[in-house]
PDB file of C-alpha atoms in Angstrom:
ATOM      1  CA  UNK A   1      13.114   2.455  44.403  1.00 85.00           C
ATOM      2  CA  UNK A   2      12.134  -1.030  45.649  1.00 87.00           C
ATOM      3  CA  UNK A   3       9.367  -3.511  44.959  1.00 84.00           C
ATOM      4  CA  UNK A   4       7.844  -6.125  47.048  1.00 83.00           C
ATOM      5  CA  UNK A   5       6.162  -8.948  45.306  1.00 86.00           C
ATOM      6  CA  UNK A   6       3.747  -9.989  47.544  1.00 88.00           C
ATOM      7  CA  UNK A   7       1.616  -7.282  47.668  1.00 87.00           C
ATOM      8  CA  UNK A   8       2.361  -5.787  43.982  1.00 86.00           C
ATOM      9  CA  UNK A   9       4.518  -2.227  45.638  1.00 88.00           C
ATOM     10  CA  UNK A  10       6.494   0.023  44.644  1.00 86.00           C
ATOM     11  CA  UNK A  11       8.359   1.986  47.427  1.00 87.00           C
ATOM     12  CA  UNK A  12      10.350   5.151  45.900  1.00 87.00           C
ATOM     13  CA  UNK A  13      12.439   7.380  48.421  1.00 88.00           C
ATOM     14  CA  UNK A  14      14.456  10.670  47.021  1.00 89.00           C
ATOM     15  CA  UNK A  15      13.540  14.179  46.109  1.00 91.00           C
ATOM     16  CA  UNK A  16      10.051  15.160  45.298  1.00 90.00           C
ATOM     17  CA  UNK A  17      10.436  16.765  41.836  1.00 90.00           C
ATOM     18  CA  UNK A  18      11.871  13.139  40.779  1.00 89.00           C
ATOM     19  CA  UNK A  19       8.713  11.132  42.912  1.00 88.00           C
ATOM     20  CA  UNK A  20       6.357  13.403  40.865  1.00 90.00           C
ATOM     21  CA  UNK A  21       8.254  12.270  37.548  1.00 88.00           C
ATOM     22  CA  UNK A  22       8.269   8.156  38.289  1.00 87.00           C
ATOM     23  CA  UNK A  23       4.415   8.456  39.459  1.00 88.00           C
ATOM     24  CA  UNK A  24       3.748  10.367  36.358  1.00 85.00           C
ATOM     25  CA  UNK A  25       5.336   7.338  34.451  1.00 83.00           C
ATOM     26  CA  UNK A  26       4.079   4.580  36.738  1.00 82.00           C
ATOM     27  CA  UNK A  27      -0.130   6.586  36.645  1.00 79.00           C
ATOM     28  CA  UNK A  28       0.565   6.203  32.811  1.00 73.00           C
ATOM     29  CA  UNK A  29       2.325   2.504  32.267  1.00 73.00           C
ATOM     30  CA  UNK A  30      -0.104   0.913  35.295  1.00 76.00           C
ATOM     31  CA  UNK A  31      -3.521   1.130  33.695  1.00 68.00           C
ATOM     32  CA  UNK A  32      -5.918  -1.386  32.173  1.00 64.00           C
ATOM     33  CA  UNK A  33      -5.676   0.369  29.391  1.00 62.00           C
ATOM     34  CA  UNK A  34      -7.773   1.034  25.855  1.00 65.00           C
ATOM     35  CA  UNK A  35      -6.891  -2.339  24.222  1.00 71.00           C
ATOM     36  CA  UNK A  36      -9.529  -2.271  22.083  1.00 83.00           C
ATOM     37  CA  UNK A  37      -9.315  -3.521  18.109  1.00 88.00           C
ATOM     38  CA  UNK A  38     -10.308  -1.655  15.395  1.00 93.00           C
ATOM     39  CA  UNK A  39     -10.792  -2.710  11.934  1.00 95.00           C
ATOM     40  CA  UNK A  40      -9.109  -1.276   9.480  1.00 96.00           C
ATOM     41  CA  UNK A  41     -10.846  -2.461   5.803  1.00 96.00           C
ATOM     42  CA  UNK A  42      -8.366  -1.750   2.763  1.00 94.00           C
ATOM     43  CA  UNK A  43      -9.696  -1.076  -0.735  1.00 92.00           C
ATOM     44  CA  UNK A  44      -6.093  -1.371  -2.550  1.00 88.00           C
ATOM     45  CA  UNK A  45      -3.585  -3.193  -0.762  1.00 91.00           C
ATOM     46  CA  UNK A  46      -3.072  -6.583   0.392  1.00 92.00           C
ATOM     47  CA  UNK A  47      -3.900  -6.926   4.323  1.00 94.00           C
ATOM     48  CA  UNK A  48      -0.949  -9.531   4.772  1.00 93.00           C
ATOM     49  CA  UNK A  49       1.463  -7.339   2.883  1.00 93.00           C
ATOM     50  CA  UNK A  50       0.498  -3.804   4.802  1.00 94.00           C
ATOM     51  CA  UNK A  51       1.033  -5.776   8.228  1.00 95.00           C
ATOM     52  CA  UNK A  52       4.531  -6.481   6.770  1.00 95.00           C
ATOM     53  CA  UNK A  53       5.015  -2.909   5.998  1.00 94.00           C
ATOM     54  CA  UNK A  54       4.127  -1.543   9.472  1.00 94.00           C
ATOM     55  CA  UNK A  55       5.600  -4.076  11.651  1.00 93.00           C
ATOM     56  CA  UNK A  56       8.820  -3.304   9.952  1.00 92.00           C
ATOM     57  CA  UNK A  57       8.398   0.373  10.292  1.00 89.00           C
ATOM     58  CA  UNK A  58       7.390  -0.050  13.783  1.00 86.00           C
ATOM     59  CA  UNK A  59      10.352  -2.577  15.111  1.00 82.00           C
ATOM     60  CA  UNK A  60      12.468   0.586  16.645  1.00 72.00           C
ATOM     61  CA  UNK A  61       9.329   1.903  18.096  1.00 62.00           C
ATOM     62  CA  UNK A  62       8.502  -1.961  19.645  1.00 55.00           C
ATOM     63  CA  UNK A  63      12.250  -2.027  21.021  1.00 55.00           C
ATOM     64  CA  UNK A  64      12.096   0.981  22.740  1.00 56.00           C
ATOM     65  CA  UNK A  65      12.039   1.740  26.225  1.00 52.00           C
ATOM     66  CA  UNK A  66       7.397   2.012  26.089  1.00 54.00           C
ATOM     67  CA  UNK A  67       6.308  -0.819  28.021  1.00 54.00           C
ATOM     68  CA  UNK A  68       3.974  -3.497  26.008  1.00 53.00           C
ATOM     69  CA  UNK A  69       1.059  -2.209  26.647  1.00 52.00           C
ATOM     70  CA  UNK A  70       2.071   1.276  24.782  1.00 64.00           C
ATOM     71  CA  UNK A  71       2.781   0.045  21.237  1.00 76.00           C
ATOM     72  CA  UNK A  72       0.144  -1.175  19.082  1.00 85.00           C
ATOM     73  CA  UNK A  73      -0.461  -4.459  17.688  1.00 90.00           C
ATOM     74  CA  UNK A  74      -1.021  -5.243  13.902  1.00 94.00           C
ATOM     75  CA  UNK A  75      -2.696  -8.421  13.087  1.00 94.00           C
ATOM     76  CA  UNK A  76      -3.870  -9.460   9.551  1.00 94.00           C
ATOM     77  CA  UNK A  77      -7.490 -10.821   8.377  1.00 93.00           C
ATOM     78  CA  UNK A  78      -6.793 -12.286   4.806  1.00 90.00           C
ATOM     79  CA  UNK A  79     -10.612 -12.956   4.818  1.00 90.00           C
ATOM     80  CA  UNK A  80     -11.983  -9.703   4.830  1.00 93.00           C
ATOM     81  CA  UNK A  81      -9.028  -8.235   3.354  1.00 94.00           C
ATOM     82  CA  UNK A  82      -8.716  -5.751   6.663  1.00 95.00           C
ATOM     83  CA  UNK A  83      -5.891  -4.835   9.109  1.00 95.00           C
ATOM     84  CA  UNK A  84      -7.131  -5.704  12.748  1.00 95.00           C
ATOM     85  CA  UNK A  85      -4.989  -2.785  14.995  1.00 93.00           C
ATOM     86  CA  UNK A  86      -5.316  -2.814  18.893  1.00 89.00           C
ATOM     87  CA  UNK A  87      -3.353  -0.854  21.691  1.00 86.00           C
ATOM     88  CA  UNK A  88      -3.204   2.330  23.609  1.00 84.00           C
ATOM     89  CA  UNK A  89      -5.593   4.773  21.592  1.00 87.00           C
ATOM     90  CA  UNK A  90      -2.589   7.407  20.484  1.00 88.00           C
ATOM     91  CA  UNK A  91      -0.395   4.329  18.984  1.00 89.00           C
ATOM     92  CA  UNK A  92      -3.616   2.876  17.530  1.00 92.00           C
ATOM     93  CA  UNK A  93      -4.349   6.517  15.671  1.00 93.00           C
ATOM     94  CA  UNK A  94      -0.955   6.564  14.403  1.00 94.00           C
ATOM     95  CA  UNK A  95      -0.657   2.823  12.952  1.00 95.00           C
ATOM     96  CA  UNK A  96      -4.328   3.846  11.560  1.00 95.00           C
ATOM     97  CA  UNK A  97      -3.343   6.557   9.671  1.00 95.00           C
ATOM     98  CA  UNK A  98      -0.067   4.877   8.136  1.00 95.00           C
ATOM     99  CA  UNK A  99      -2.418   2.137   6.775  1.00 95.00           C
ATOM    100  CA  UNK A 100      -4.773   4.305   5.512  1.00 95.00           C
ATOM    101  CA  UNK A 101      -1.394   5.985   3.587  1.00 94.00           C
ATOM    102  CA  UNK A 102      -0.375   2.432   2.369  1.00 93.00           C
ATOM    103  CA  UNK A 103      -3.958   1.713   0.893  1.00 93.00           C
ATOM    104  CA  UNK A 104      -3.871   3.394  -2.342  1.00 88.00           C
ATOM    105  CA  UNK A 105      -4.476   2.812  -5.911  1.00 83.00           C
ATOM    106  CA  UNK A 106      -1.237   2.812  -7.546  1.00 75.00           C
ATOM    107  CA  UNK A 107      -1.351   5.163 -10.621  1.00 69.00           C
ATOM    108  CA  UNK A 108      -0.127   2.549 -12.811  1.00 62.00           C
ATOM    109  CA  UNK A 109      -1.287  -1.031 -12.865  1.00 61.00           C
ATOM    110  CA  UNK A 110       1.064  -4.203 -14.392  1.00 63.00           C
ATOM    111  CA  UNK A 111      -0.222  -4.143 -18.143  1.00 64.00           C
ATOM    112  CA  UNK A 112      -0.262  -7.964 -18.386  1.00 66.00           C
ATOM    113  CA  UNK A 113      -4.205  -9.216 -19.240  1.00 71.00           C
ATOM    114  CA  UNK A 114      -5.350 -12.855 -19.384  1.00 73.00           C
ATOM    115  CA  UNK A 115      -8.251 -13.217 -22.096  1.00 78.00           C
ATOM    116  CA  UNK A 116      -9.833 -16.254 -22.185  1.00 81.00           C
ATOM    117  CA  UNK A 117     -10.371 -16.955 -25.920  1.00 80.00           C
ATOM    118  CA  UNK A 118     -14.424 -18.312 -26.749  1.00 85.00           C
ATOM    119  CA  UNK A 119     -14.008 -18.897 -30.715  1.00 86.00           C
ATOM    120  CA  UNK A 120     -10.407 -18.004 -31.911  1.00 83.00           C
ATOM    121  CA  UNK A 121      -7.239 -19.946 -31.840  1.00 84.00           C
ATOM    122  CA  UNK A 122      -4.553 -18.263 -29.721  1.00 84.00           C
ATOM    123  CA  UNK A 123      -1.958 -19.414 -32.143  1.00 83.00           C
ATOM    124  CA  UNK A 124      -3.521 -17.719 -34.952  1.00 84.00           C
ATOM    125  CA  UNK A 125      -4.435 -14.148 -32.709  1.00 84.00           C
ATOM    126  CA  UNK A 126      -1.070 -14.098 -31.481  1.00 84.00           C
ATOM    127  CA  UNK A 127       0.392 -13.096 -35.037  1.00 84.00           C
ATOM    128  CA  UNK A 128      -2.331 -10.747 -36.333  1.00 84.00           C
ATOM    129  CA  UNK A 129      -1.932  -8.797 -33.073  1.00 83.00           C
ATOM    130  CA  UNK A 130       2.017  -8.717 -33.304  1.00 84.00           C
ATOM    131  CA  UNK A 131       1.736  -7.046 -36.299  1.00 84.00           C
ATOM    132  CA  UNK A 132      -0.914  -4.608 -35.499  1.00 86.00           C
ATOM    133  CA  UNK A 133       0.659  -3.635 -32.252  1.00 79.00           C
ATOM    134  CA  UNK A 134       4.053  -3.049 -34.132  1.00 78.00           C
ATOM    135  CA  UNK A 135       2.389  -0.716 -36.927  1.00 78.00           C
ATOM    136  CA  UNK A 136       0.327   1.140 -34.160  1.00 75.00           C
ATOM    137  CA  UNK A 137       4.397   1.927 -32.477  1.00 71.00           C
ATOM    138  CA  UNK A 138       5.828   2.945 -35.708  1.00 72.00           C
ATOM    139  CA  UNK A 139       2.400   4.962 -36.410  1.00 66.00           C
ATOM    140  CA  UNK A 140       2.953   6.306 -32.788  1.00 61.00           C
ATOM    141  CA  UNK A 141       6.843   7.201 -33.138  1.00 62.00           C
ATOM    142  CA  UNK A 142       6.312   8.774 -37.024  1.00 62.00           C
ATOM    143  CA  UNK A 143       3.488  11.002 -35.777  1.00 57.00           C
ATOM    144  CA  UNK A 144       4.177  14.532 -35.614  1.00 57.00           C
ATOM    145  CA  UNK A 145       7.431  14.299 -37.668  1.00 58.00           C
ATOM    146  CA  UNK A 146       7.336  15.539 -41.336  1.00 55.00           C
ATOM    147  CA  UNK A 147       7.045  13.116 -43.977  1.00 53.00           C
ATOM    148  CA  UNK A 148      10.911  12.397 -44.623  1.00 53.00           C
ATOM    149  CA  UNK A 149       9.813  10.568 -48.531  1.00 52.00           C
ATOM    150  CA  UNK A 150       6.700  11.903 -50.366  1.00 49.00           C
ATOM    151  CA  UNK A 151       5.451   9.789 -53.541  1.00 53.00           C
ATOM    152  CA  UNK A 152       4.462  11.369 -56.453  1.00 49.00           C
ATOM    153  CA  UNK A 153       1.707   9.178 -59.126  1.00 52.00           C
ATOM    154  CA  UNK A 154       2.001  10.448 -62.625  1.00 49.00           C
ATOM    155  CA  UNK A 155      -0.826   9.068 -64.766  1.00 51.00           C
ATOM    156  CA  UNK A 156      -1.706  10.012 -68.543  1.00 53.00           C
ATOM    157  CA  UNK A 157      -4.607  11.618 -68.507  1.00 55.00           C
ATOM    158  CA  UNK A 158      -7.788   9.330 -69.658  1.00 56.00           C
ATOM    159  CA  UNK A 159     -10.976  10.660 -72.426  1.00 60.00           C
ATOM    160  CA  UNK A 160     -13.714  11.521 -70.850  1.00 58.00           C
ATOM    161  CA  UNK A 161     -17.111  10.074 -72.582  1.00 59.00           C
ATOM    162  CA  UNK A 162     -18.950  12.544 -74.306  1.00 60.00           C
ATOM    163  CA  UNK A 163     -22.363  12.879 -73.385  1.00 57.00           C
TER     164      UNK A 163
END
């Protein structure tokens, strides 16, 4: 196989089963191509931090032996909160799809909570709600266990007034 840069050519010489093989490849790698960009909006995740996730997944797919034009570009749009994905249409389906797995609501959010305060000192809330958060564990880790302590209140027994 030989090229010859001035007129863009590729001469191949050898057996036909292998010319059918390399102008299989070359009909496939020398196209315009789809390289059209989709938008990909996520509901969950953070654009910037999905494009991290994919172009790391992708990196032995990118140093492979596809030519450029066969791996899929992830760019992302911090504005809209959306991945922008372009490329050949079977890489774009598959980088699609793994940002669509990505984008999810994570079963458990971080518990921490900012309230702005209108009336009450912080200070002040800080301690009443330490101490009703502790009794609502203890209540939490006693329930269901029998009592291990039971208090018994003798009285003497008071007149009633007669009618």
């Amino acid at each position: 196989m030989v090229h010859y840069e001035p007129s863009n050519v590729l001469l191949m010489t050898g057996r036909a089963a292998v010319i059918k093989r390399l102008l299989t490849i070359v009909e496939r790698v020398d196209n315009a191509g789809d390289r059209s960009v989709v938008t990909v909006p996520l509901s969950w995740a953070s654009a910037a931090e999905v494009v991290k996730l994919v172009t790391e997944l992708n990196k032995d797919t990118s140093k492979s032996a596809l030519p450029g034009s066969m791996v899929a570009n992830v760019v992302a749009d911090e504005r809209t909160n959306a991945v922008l994905v372009s490329g050949e249409p079977n890489s774009r389906q598959r980088i699609i799809a793994m940002i669509k797995q990505l984008d999810r609501q994570q079963a458990v959010q971080g518990n921490t909570k900012v309230i702005y305060l209108k009336y009450a000192k912080a200070a002040d809330l800080v301690e009443v709600l330490t101490g009703i958060s502790s009794s609502l564990q203890s209540d939490k880790q006693s329930a269901g266990q029998w009592p291990r302590s039971t208090k018994i209140l003798l009285s003497k027994p008071t007149a009633r007034p007669t009618p």
